[in-house]
């Protein structure tokens, strides 16, 4: 009987594990390190890459790495669409700043992903004295000018934005933070953050804006200077918003309640609650200047990188052409460039990739349109007026255009109609009028998966009955 029980247990275990692997496939998580040779004020970065999982799981990085201090985090996403299939890879990064110079080994690291442990062997980090101090100084100066008036108390709640005047479609960054002076001896803890944050965000998020959330999963403790005084910033929420119309944005005051710990005369700790309220914020939204594409263009600072398989082309043959738009702005909403000379090429719908980085209060990245083109006319051609993309540059306060810089030489006979890669391309819709839609189509993969699940359940019931006897 015991051997039979063991056999059933083994069979159930094997089937369950097989089913799990079949559904999950390869491990979608990987750990990467960057900044292993840094200056004293530069971060060592631990990143977790997540492939093709939605929603993003909760990731908790180690709180303590010897000789390093945990600070802010960032998030990026890479989306590729090939052959109609979209795959998204997220990279969640956590910054650790060194507290002294030297060579340090982080030791084995454990990262919690939805309460499951993701282990890494760790790495060595070399910390030198030289570092780029300009970036750090600029950030402290910006914080000084904005928060100096509020920093008269030991702790305060702040909602701050990086711009008070923007154009339609121009992004502004918003941060919600609790700032606590180092001289403040009050012991405080966060209280029901998720419940409070749900109510706060309903008030903070403007209804007429596109949101790009920075995805803060842990509240980092970031040391900053305000008016020459040392504070710790507990950043609770951060996002960039892109106004969709010219309505003024008014962000009301919000309130956060903290649990305060104090000692009574008998040295026992007692708790009470203390609420902090932010100041309201207003943002003026300007209409873009008159232009035929005013309601279609994006706002930001962009540049172009393009690539073609060769500049010596032949009519009737297929070539790959990449049009990559790089910069800061609403990368997700970038639309395809314009092709004006349709008699010169047959242009097939592109595969699209976007790589978006949410870091240091900015949305930046790139979007690539990967085309297959087939030339139809011979001759020498300058594509500067044939392929372009229009946007509005808020720094120059004018419309700008990214023009192709390619100069092509095309040989061969002029042709009227082409087929991709010179092969016969049969549409999946060919003969659709003859299809019999009354016939039932079997999904064999789904049937097999359901049968496997039923077998596992029956085995579990059998095991229960055997042990009960």
GROMACS .gro file of C-alpha atoms in nm:
model
  469
    1UNK     CA    1   0.000   0.000   0.000
    2UNK     CA    2   0.281   0.240   0.084
    3UNK     CA    3   0.456   0.172  -0.245
    4UNK     CA    4   0.127   0.237  -0.430
    5UNK     CA    5   0.085   0.563  -0.239
    6UNK     CA    6   0.440   0.671  -0.325
    7UNK     CA    7   0.382   0.586  -0.689
    8UNK     CA    8   0.064   0.795  -0.698
    9UNK     CA    9   0.241   1.083  -0.521
   10UNK     CA   10   0.527   1.068  -0.771
   11UNK     CA   11   0.283   1.058  -1.064
   12UNK     CA   12   0.087   1.355  -0.934
   13UNK     CA   13   0.406   1.551  -0.870
   14UNK     CA   14   0.539   1.473  -1.219
   15UNK     CA   15   0.212   1.568  -1.391
   16UNK     CA   16   0.180   1.889  -1.188
   17UNK     CA   17   0.535   1.999  -1.263
   18UNK     CA   18   0.498   1.911  -1.632
   19UNK     CA   19   0.174   2.110  -1.651
   20UNK     CA   20   0.343   2.407  -1.479
   21UNK     CA   21   0.637   2.407  -1.721
   22UNK     CA   22   0.404   2.371  -2.019
   23UNK     CA   23   0.206   2.676  -1.914
   24UNK     CA   24   0.496   2.895  -1.799
   25UNK     CA   25   0.768   2.794  -2.047
   26UNK     CA   26   1.115   2.927  -1.978
   27UNK     CA   27   1.199   3.136  -1.673
   28UNK     CA   28   1.074   3.489  -1.760
   29UNK     CA   29   1.302   3.658  -1.501
   30UNK     CA   30   1.672   3.744  -1.518
   31UNK     CA   31   1.904   3.954  -1.299
   32UNK     CA   32   2.158   4.199  -1.443
   33UNK     CA   33   2.417   4.434  -1.290
   34UNK     CA   34   2.548   4.767  -1.420
   35UNK     CA   35   2.773   5.034  -1.275
   36UNK     CA   36   3.030   4.788  -1.141
   37UNK     CA   37   3.304   5.054  -1.187
   38UNK     CA   38   3.168   5.383  -1.053
   39UNK     CA   39   3.250   5.708  -0.879
   40UNK     CA   40   3.156   5.782  -0.520
   41UNK     CA   41   2.827   5.958  -0.613
   42UNK     CA   42   2.726   5.720  -0.893
   43UNK     CA   43   2.491   5.423  -0.852
   44UNK     CA   44   2.550   5.051  -0.867
   45UNK     CA   45   2.234   4.918  -1.035
   46UNK     CA   46   2.058   4.584  -0.994
   47UNK     CA   47   1.799   4.514  -1.263
   48UNK     CA   48   1.535   4.245  -1.304
   49UNK     CA   49   1.420   4.177  -1.660
   50UNK     CA   50   1.067   4.044  -1.705
   51UNK     CA   51   0.960   3.905  -2.041
   52UNK     CA   52   0.602   3.874  -2.163
   53UNK     CA   53   0.427   3.895  -1.823
   54UNK     CA   54   0.136   4.127  -1.753
   55UNK     CA   55   0.070   4.279  -1.507
   56UNK     CA   56   0.419   4.352  -1.377
   57UNK     CA   57   0.480   4.147  -1.059
   58UNK     CA   58   0.574   4.303  -0.725
   59UNK     CA   59   0.955   4.313  -0.700
   60UNK     CA   60   1.134   4.380  -0.370
   61UNK     CA   61   1.509   4.437  -0.387
   62UNK     CA   62   1.743   4.378  -0.088
   63UNK     CA   63   1.729   4.656   0.171
   64UNK     CA   64   2.085   4.611   0.288
   65UNK     CA   65   2.399   4.566   0.080
   66UNK     CA   66   2.711   4.629   0.284
   67UNK     CA   67   2.886   4.958   0.196
   68UNK     CA   68   2.590   5.072  -0.018
   69UNK     CA   69   2.273   5.272   0.047
   70UNK     CA   70   1.947   5.186  -0.129
   71UNK     CA   71   1.793   5.483  -0.313
   72UNK     CA   72   1.559   5.547  -0.607
   73UNK     CA   73   1.438   5.299  -0.867
   74UNK     CA   74   1.354   5.324  -1.238
   75UNK     CA   75   1.158   5.127  -1.496
   76UNK     CA   76   1.194   5.077  -1.869
   77UNK     CA   77   0.997   4.877  -2.124
   78UNK     CA   78   1.088   4.733  -2.463
   79UNK     CA   79   0.799   4.644  -2.694
   80UNK     CA   80   0.844   4.464  -3.023
   81UNK     CA   81   0.574   4.368  -3.269
   82UNK     CA   82   0.672   4.117  -3.535
   83UNK     CA   83   0.428   3.933  -3.755
   84UNK     CA   84   0.131   4.053  -3.552
   85UNK     CA   85   0.270   3.923  -3.219
   86UNK     CA   86   0.357   4.175  -2.947
   87UNK     CA   87   0.622   4.092  -2.687
   88UNK     CA   88   0.695   4.328  -2.395
   89UNK     CA   89   1.009   4.313  -2.181
   90UNK     CA   90   1.019   4.526  -1.864
   91UNK     CA   91   1.337   4.617  -1.679
   92UNK     CA   92   1.295   4.717  -1.313
   93UNK     CA   93   1.614   4.876  -1.177
   94UNK     CA   94   1.717   4.962  -0.822
   95UNK     CA   95   2.000   5.207  -0.747
   96UNK     CA   96   2.249   5.156  -0.465
   97UNK     CA   97   2.492   5.439  -0.386
   98UNK     CA   98   2.831   5.366  -0.225
   99UNK     CA   99   2.914   5.519   0.112
  100UNK     CA  100   3.291   5.496   0.065
  101UNK     CA  101   3.555   5.414  -0.194
  102UNK     CA  102   3.707   5.070  -0.242
  103UNK     CA  103   3.637   4.733  -0.401
  104UNK     CA  104   3.336   4.553  -0.256
  105UNK     CA  105   3.165   4.219  -0.313
  106UNK     CA  106   2.789   4.236  -0.275
  107UNK     CA  107   2.758   3.876  -0.163
  108UNK     CA  108   2.471   3.650  -0.273
  109UNK     CA  109   2.153   3.848  -0.339
  110UNK     CA  110   1.788   3.754  -0.291
  111UNK     CA  111   1.515   3.945  -0.475
  112UNK     CA  112   1.148   3.881  -0.401
  113UNK     CA  113   0.927   3.850  -0.709
  114UNK     CA  114   0.564   3.812  -0.599
  115UNK     CA  115   0.697   3.661  -0.272
  116UNK     CA  116   0.905   3.406  -0.466
  117UNK     CA  117   1.283   3.427  -0.414
  118UNK     CA  118   1.500   3.507  -0.717
  119UNK     CA  119   1.863   3.438  -0.626
  120UNK     CA  120   2.185   3.578  -0.773
  121UNK     CA  121   2.548   3.506  -0.692
  122UNK     CA  122   2.628   3.879  -0.666
  123UNK     CA  123   2.919   4.072  -0.812
  124UNK     CA  124   3.217   4.295  -0.728
  125UNK     CA  125   3.189   4.674  -0.747
  126UNK     CA  126   3.487   4.909  -0.777
  127UNK     CA  127   3.417   5.255  -0.630
  128UNK     CA  128   3.661   5.535  -0.716
  129UNK     CA  129   3.687   5.900  -0.614
  130UNK     CA  130   3.619   6.056  -0.953
  131UNK     CA  131   3.255   6.117  -1.041
  132UNK     CA  132   3.035   6.352  -1.238
  133UNK     CA  133   2.922   6.605  -0.977
  134UNK     CA  134   2.725   6.832  -1.215
  135UNK     CA  135   2.415   6.613  -1.237
  136UNK     CA  136   2.388   6.578  -0.860
  137UNK     CA  137   2.438   6.952  -0.804
  138UNK     CA  138   2.172   7.046  -1.063
  139UNK     CA  139   1.912   6.823  -0.897
  140UNK     CA  140   1.982   6.964  -0.549
  141UNK     CA  141   1.956   7.321  -0.680
  142UNK     CA  142   1.617   7.252  -0.841
  143UNK     CA  143   1.487   7.099  -0.520
  144UNK     CA  144   1.616   7.396  -0.317
  145UNK     CA  145   1.427   7.656  -0.518
  146UNK     CA  146   1.098   7.463  -0.510
  147UNK     CA  147   1.083   7.337  -0.154
  148UNK     CA  148   1.271   7.596   0.051
  149UNK     CA  149   0.948   7.767   0.158
  150UNK     CA  150   0.797   7.440   0.282
  151UNK     CA  151   1.108   7.314   0.461
  152UNK     CA  152   1.049   7.522   0.774
  153UNK     CA  153   0.896   7.224   0.958
  154UNK     CA  154   1.051   6.894   1.055
  155UNK     CA  155   0.833   6.695   0.813
  156UNK     CA  156   0.592   6.782   0.532
  157UNK     CA  157   0.406   6.626   0.240
  158UNK     CA  158   0.495   6.760  -0.103
  159UNK     CA  159   0.332   6.737  -0.445
  160UNK     CA  160   0.571   6.899  -0.690
  161UNK     CA  161   0.594   6.927  -1.067
  162UNK     CA  162   0.890   7.015  -1.284
  163UNK     CA  163   0.694   7.258  -1.507
  164UNK     CA  164   0.417   7.510  -1.435
  165UNK     CA  165   0.349   7.587  -1.801
  166UNK     CA  166   0.335   7.330  -2.082
  167UNK     CA  167   0.200   7.290  -2.434
  168UNK     CA  168  -0.070   7.041  -2.527
  169UNK     CA  169   0.104   6.697  -2.555
  170UNK     CA  170   0.412   6.825  -2.365
  171UNK     CA  171   0.497   6.613  -2.063
  172UNK     CA  172   0.541   6.729  -1.706
  173UNK     CA  173   0.663   6.518  -1.415
  174UNK     CA  174   0.477   6.489  -1.083
  175UNK     CA  175   0.613   6.352  -0.755
  176UNK     CA  176   0.437   6.280  -0.429
  177UNK     CA  177   0.686   6.267  -0.139
  178UNK     CA  178   0.704   6.282   0.236
  179UNK     CA  179   1.011   6.481   0.337
  180UNK     CA  180   1.155   6.443   0.685
  181UNK     CA  181   1.435   6.654   0.831
  182UNK     CA  182   1.732   6.470   0.982
  183UNK     CA  183   1.681   6.683   1.292
  184UNK     CA  184   1.328   6.545   1.336
  185UNK     CA  185   1.342   6.289   1.617
  186UNK     CA  186   0.979   6.178   1.581
  187UNK     CA  187   0.947   5.806   1.510
  188UNK     CA  188   0.697   5.754   1.226
  189UNK     CA  189   0.576   5.459   1.021
  190UNK     CA  190   0.368   5.441   0.704
  191UNK     CA  191   0.011   5.336   0.772
  192UNK     CA  192  -0.214   5.152   0.522
  193UNK     CA  193  -0.023   5.305   0.230
  194UNK     CA  194  -0.208   5.117  -0.046
  195UNK     CA  195  -0.549   5.213   0.089
  196UNK     CA  196  -0.451   5.578   0.134
  197UNK     CA  197  -0.272   5.594  -0.201
  198UNK     CA  198  -0.580   5.471  -0.389
  199UNK     CA  199  -0.775   5.771  -0.262
  200UNK     CA  200  -0.485   6.015  -0.310
  201UNK     CA  201  -0.423   5.915  -0.673
  202UNK     CA  202  -0.786   5.971  -0.766
  203UNK     CA  203  -0.731   6.334  -0.672
  204UNK     CA  204  -0.378   6.369  -0.814
  205UNK     CA  205  -0.425   6.226  -1.164
  206UNK     CA  206  -0.554   6.487  -1.412
  207UNK     CA  207  -0.845   6.352  -1.615
  208UNK     CA  208  -0.734   6.520  -1.940
  209UNK     CA  209  -0.384   6.366  -1.948
  210UNK     CA  210  -0.204   6.056  -2.073
  211UNK     CA  211  -0.018   5.896  -1.778
  212UNK     CA  212   0.323   5.728  -1.785
  213UNK     CA  213   0.360   5.578  -1.437
  214UNK     CA  214   0.714   5.526  -1.303
  215UNK     CA  215   0.587   5.216  -1.120
  216UNK     CA  216   0.731   5.276  -0.772
  217UNK     CA  217   0.691   4.944  -0.588
  218UNK     CA  218   0.898   5.029  -0.281
  219UNK     CA  219   0.915   5.366  -0.106
  220UNK     CA  220   1.285   5.465  -0.130
  221UNK     CA  221   1.462   5.682   0.128
  222UNK     CA  222   1.658   5.943  -0.071
  223UNK     CA  223   1.887   6.189   0.109
  224UNK     CA  224   1.857   6.544  -0.031
  225UNK     CA  225   1.948   6.900   0.069
  226UNK     CA  226   1.683   7.172   0.100
  227UNK     CA  227   1.814   7.518   0.173
  228UNK     CA  228   2.136   7.364   0.302
  229UNK     CA  229   1.950   7.138   0.547
  230UNK     CA  230   1.960   6.758   0.528
  231UNK     CA  231   1.630   6.586   0.455
  232UNK     CA  232   1.521   6.235   0.362
  233UNK     CA  233   1.273   6.210   0.077
  234UNK     CA  234   1.030   5.918   0.090
  235UNK     CA  235   0.904   5.912  -0.269
  236UNK     CA  236   0.557   5.756  -0.275
  237UNK     CA  237   0.440   5.813  -0.632
  238UNK     CA  238   0.587   5.948  -0.955
  239UNK     CA  239   0.449   5.982  -1.308
  240UNK     CA  240   0.475   6.194  -1.620
  241UNK     CA  241   0.156   6.338  -1.768
  242UNK     CA  242   0.088   6.457  -2.122
  243UNK     CA  243  -0.211   6.697  -2.155
  244UNK     CA  244  -0.453   6.600  -2.432
  245UNK     CA  245  -0.621   6.941  -2.455
  246UNK     CA  246  -0.566   7.301  -2.342
  247UNK     CA  247  -0.769   7.282  -2.021
  248UNK     CA  248  -0.578   7.416  -1.720
  249UNK     CA  249  -0.466   7.145  -1.476
  250UNK     CA  250  -0.546   7.194  -1.109
  251UNK     CA  251  -0.410   6.939  -0.864
  252UNK     CA  252  -0.579   6.970  -0.523
  253UNK     CA  253  -0.418   6.934  -0.182
  254UNK     CA  254  -0.397   6.573  -0.062
  255UNK     CA  255  -0.351   6.427   0.286
  256UNK     CA  256  -0.134   6.139   0.408
  257UNK     CA  257  -0.171   5.993   0.757
  258UNK     CA  258   0.131   5.848   0.937
  259UNK     CA  259   0.153   5.635   1.252
  260UNK     CA  260   0.357   5.813   1.522
  261UNK     CA  261   0.530   5.618   1.798
  262UNK     CA  262   0.598   5.778   2.138
  263UNK     CA  263   0.706   5.663   2.481
  264UNK     CA  264   0.486   5.722   2.785
  265UNK     CA  265   0.627   5.781   3.137
  266UNK     CA  266   0.651   5.406   3.196
  267UNK     CA  267   0.878   5.373   2.887
  268UNK     CA  268   0.611   5.184   2.692
  269UNK     CA  269   0.556   5.278   2.331
  270UNK     CA  270   0.217   5.416   2.234
  271UNK     CA  271   0.095   5.497   1.886
  272UNK     CA  272  -0.108   5.784   1.752
  273UNK     CA  273  -0.175   5.928   1.408
  274UNK     CA  274  -0.049   6.246   1.244
  275UNK     CA  275  -0.173   6.381   0.910
  276UNK     CA  276   0.027   6.582   0.656
  277UNK     CA  277  -0.129   6.785   0.376
  278UNK     CA  278   0.030   6.905   0.052
  279UNK     CA  279  -0.022   7.236  -0.123
  280UNK     CA  280  -0.242   7.257  -0.435
  281UNK     CA  281  -0.066   7.290  -0.770
  282UNK     CA  282  -0.180   7.455  -1.094
  283UNK     CA  283  -0.036   7.404  -1.443
  284UNK     CA  284  -0.112   7.623  -1.742
  285UNK     CA  285  -0.160   7.439  -2.073
  286UNK     CA  286  -0.091   7.631  -2.395
  287UNK     CA  287  -0.239   7.558  -2.735
  288UNK     CA  288   0.013   7.474  -3.007
  289UNK     CA  289   0.067   7.737  -3.279
  290UNK     CA  290  -0.141   7.710  -3.595
  291UNK     CA  291  -0.024   7.432  -3.826
  292UNK     CA  292  -0.197   7.180  -4.059
  293UNK     CA  293  -0.083   6.896  -3.831
  294UNK     CA  294  -0.141   7.074  -3.499
  295UNK     CA  295  -0.385   6.808  -3.373
  296UNK     CA  296  -0.163   6.517  -3.479
  297UNK     CA  297   0.197   6.599  -3.385
  298UNK     CA  298   0.376   6.510  -3.063
  299UNK     CA  299   0.567   6.756  -2.847
  300UNK     CA  300   0.924   6.689  -2.737
  301UNK     CA  301   1.287   6.689  -2.838
  302UNK     CA  302   1.362   6.421  -3.098
  303UNK     CA  303   1.630   6.313  -3.344
  304UNK     CA  304   1.643   6.057  -3.624
  305UNK     CA  305   1.855   5.750  -3.685
  306UNK     CA  306   1.791   5.552  -4.002
  307UNK     CA  307   1.943   5.248  -4.164
  308UNK     CA  308   1.895   5.066  -4.493
  309UNK     CA  309   2.045   4.735  -4.599
  310UNK     CA  310   2.221   4.904  -4.894
  311UNK     CA  311   2.209   5.232  -5.087
  312UNK     CA  312   2.261   5.048  -5.418
  313UNK     CA  313   1.915   4.907  -5.492
  314UNK     CA  314   1.753   4.714  -5.775
  315UNK     CA  315   1.389   4.742  -5.880
  316UNK     CA  316   1.164   4.454  -5.780
  317UNK     CA  317   1.382   4.340  -5.489
  318UNK     CA  318   1.301   4.375  -5.120
  319UNK     CA  319   1.515   4.579  -4.878
  320UNK     CA  320   1.493   4.655  -4.507
  321UNK     CA  321   1.466   5.017  -4.398
  322UNK     CA  322   1.467   5.132  -4.032
  323UNK     CA  323   1.332   5.472  -3.927
  324UNK     CA  324   1.420   5.525  -3.558
  325UNK     CA  325   1.292   5.827  -3.360
  326UNK     CA  326   1.492   5.900  -3.041
  327UNK     CA  327   1.430   6.159  -2.772
  328UNK     CA  328   1.218   6.264  -2.475
  329UNK     CA  329   0.842   6.286  -2.498
  330UNK     CA  330   0.545   6.055  -2.525
  331UNK     CA  331   0.737   5.775  -2.699
  332UNK     CA  332   0.443   5.534  -2.687
  333UNK     CA  333   0.227   5.764  -2.902
  334UNK     CA  334   0.477   5.823  -3.184
  335UNK     CA  335   0.310   5.756  -3.519
  336UNK     CA  336   0.466   5.632  -3.843
  337UNK     CA  337   0.668   5.869  -4.064
  338UNK     CA  338   0.516   6.001  -4.387
  339UNK     CA  339   0.606   5.846  -4.725
  340UNK     CA  340   0.507   6.089  -5.003
  341UNK     CA  341   0.651   5.931  -5.320
  342UNK     CA  342   0.443   5.615  -5.344
  343UNK     CA  343   0.534   5.572  -5.711
  344UNK     CA  344   0.897   5.514  -5.611
  345UNK     CA  345   0.842   5.230  -5.361
  346UNK     CA  346   0.599   4.972  -5.245
  347UNK     CA  347   0.613   5.010  -4.866
  348UNK     CA  348   0.481   4.727  -4.649
  349UNK     CA  349   0.339   4.782  -4.296
  350UNK     CA  350   0.630   4.801  -4.049
  351UNK     CA  351   0.730   4.589  -3.753
  352UNK     CA  352   0.742   4.831  -3.458
  353UNK     CA  353   0.971   4.839  -3.154
  354UNK     CA  354   0.963   5.092  -2.872
  355UNK     CA  355   1.207   5.123  -2.585
  356UNK     CA  356   1.086   5.355  -2.307
  357UNK     CA  357   1.294   5.463  -2.007
  358UNK     CA  358   1.132   5.620  -1.700
  359UNK     CA  359   1.417   5.771  -1.500
  360UNK     CA  360   1.507   6.088  -1.307
  361UNK     CA  361   1.175   6.259  -1.376
  362UNK     CA  362   1.187   6.208  -1.751
  363UNK     CA  363   1.023   5.988  -2.012
  364UNK     CA  364   1.275   5.917  -2.286
  365UNK     CA  365   1.355   5.642  -2.530
  366UNK     CA  366   1.318   5.543  -2.893
  367UNK     CA  367   1.069   5.398  -3.136
  368UNK     CA  368   1.175   5.204  -3.445
  369UNK     CA  369   0.966   5.143  -3.757
  370UNK     CA  370   1.118   4.852  -3.950
  371UNK     CA  371   0.994   4.848  -4.310
  372UNK     CA  372   1.028   4.620  -4.609
  373UNK     CA  373   1.043   4.836  -4.924
  374UNK     CA  374   1.055   4.742  -5.292
  375UNK     CA  375   1.178   5.007  -5.539
  376UNK     CA  376   0.981   5.042  -5.865
  377UNK     CA  377   1.172   5.318  -6.049
  378UNK     CA  378   1.537   5.341  -6.151
  379UNK     CA  379   1.751   5.650  -6.107
  380UNK     CA  380   1.915   5.854  -5.830
  381UNK     CA  381   1.689   5.973  -5.550
  382UNK     CA  382   1.722   6.200  -5.246
  383UNK     CA  383   1.468   6.087  -4.983
  384UNK     CA  384   1.477   6.408  -4.774
  385UNK     CA  385   1.141   6.523  -4.908
  386UNK     CA  386   0.997   6.173  -4.952
  387UNK     CA  387   1.026   6.035  -4.595
  388UNK     CA  388   0.982   6.260  -4.291
  389UNK     CA  389   0.821   6.299  -3.946
  390UNK     CA  390   0.686   6.626  -3.799
  391UNK     CA  391   0.684   6.726  -3.430
  392UNK     CA  392   0.676   7.040  -3.212
  393UNK     CA  393   0.993   7.132  -3.023
  394UNK     CA  394   0.900   7.319  -2.700
  395UNK     CA  395   1.258   7.440  -2.647
  396UNK     CA  396   1.265   7.610  -2.986
  397UNK     CA  397   0.890   7.684  -2.958
  398UNK     CA  398   0.835   7.586  -3.320
  399UNK     CA  399   0.750   7.290  -3.541
  400UNK     CA  400   1.040   7.075  -3.655
  401UNK     CA  401   1.079   6.792  -3.905
  402UNK     CA  402   1.299   6.484  -3.910
  403UNK     CA  403   1.393   6.431  -4.276
  404UNK     CA  404   1.551   6.121  -4.421
  405UNK     CA  405   1.912   6.182  -4.525
  406UNK     CA  406   1.939   5.881  -4.757
  407UNK     CA  407   2.054   5.916  -5.119
  408UNK     CA  408   1.977   5.604  -5.322
  409UNK     CA  409   2.092   5.469  -5.655
  410UNK     CA  410   1.832   5.235  -5.808
  411UNK     CA  411   1.899   5.020  -6.113
  412UNK     CA  412   1.681   4.786  -6.319
  413UNK     CA  413   1.366   4.819  -6.526
  414UNK     CA  414   1.078   5.038  -6.412
  415UNK     CA  415   0.789   4.825  -6.287
  416UNK     CA  416   0.430   4.888  -6.184
  417UNK     CA  417   0.345   4.606  -5.944
  418UNK     CA  418   0.574   4.428  -5.698
  419UNK     CA  419   0.564   4.137  -5.456
  420UNK     CA  420   0.751   4.120  -5.129
  421UNK     CA  421   1.100   3.970  -5.162
  422UNK     CA  422   1.027   3.871  -5.521
  423UNK     CA  423   0.817   3.577  -5.405
  424UNK     CA  424   0.453   3.490  -5.454
  425UNK     CA  425   0.271   3.625  -5.153
  426UNK     CA  426  -0.068   3.472  -5.089
  427UNK     CA  427  -0.300   3.668  -4.862
  428UNK     CA  428  -0.455   3.482  -4.571
  429UNK     CA  429  -0.788   3.624  -4.688
  430UNK     CA  430  -0.771   3.460  -5.033
  431UNK     CA  431  -1.083   3.250  -5.094
  432UNK     CA  432  -1.254   3.381  -4.782
  433UNK     CA  433  -1.585   3.397  -4.970
  434UNK     CA  434  -1.575   3.015  -5.010
  435UNK     CA  435  -1.511   2.937  -4.641
  436UNK     CA  436  -1.780   2.741  -4.459
  437UNK     CA  437  -1.834   2.926  -4.132
  438UNK     CA  438  -2.092   2.671  -4.010
  439UNK     CA  439  -1.823   2.411  -3.944
  440UNK     CA  440  -1.692   2.392  -3.589
  441UNK     CA  441  -1.313   2.429  -3.554
  442UNK     CA  442  -1.145   2.226  -3.277
  443UNK     CA  443  -0.880   2.386  -3.056
  444UNK     CA  444  -0.676   2.071  -2.993
  445UNK     CA  445  -0.423   2.243  -2.764
  446UNK     CA  446  -0.701   2.365  -2.538
  447UNK     CA  447  -0.864   2.019  -2.535
  448UNK     CA  448  -0.534   1.850  -2.439
  449UNK     CA  449  -0.470   2.105  -2.165
  450UNK     CA  450  -0.820   2.057  -2.019
  451UNK     CA  451  -0.785   1.677  -2.028
  452UNK     CA  452  -0.450   1.703  -1.846
  453UNK     CA  453  -0.607   1.922  -1.577
  454UNK     CA  454  -0.896   1.675  -1.531
  455UNK     CA  455  -0.648   1.385  -1.493
  456UNK     CA  456  -0.455   1.575  -1.227
  457UNK     CA  457  -0.778   1.641  -1.033
  458UNK     CA  458  -0.880   1.274  -1.057
  459UNK     CA  459  -0.537   1.167  -0.930
  460UNK     CA  460  -0.567   1.402  -0.633
  461UNK     CA  461  -0.912   1.259  -0.550
  462UNK     CA  462  -0.773   0.904  -0.579
  463UNK     CA  463  -0.488   0.986  -0.346
  464UNK     CA  464  -0.729   1.135  -0.092
  465UNK     CA  465  -0.949   0.823  -0.098
  466UNK     CA  466  -0.650   0.587  -0.065
  467UNK     CA  467  -0.508   0.772   0.235
  468UNK     CA  468  -0.853   0.790   0.392
  469UNK     CA  469  -0.878   0.409   0.379
   0.00000   0.00000   0.00000
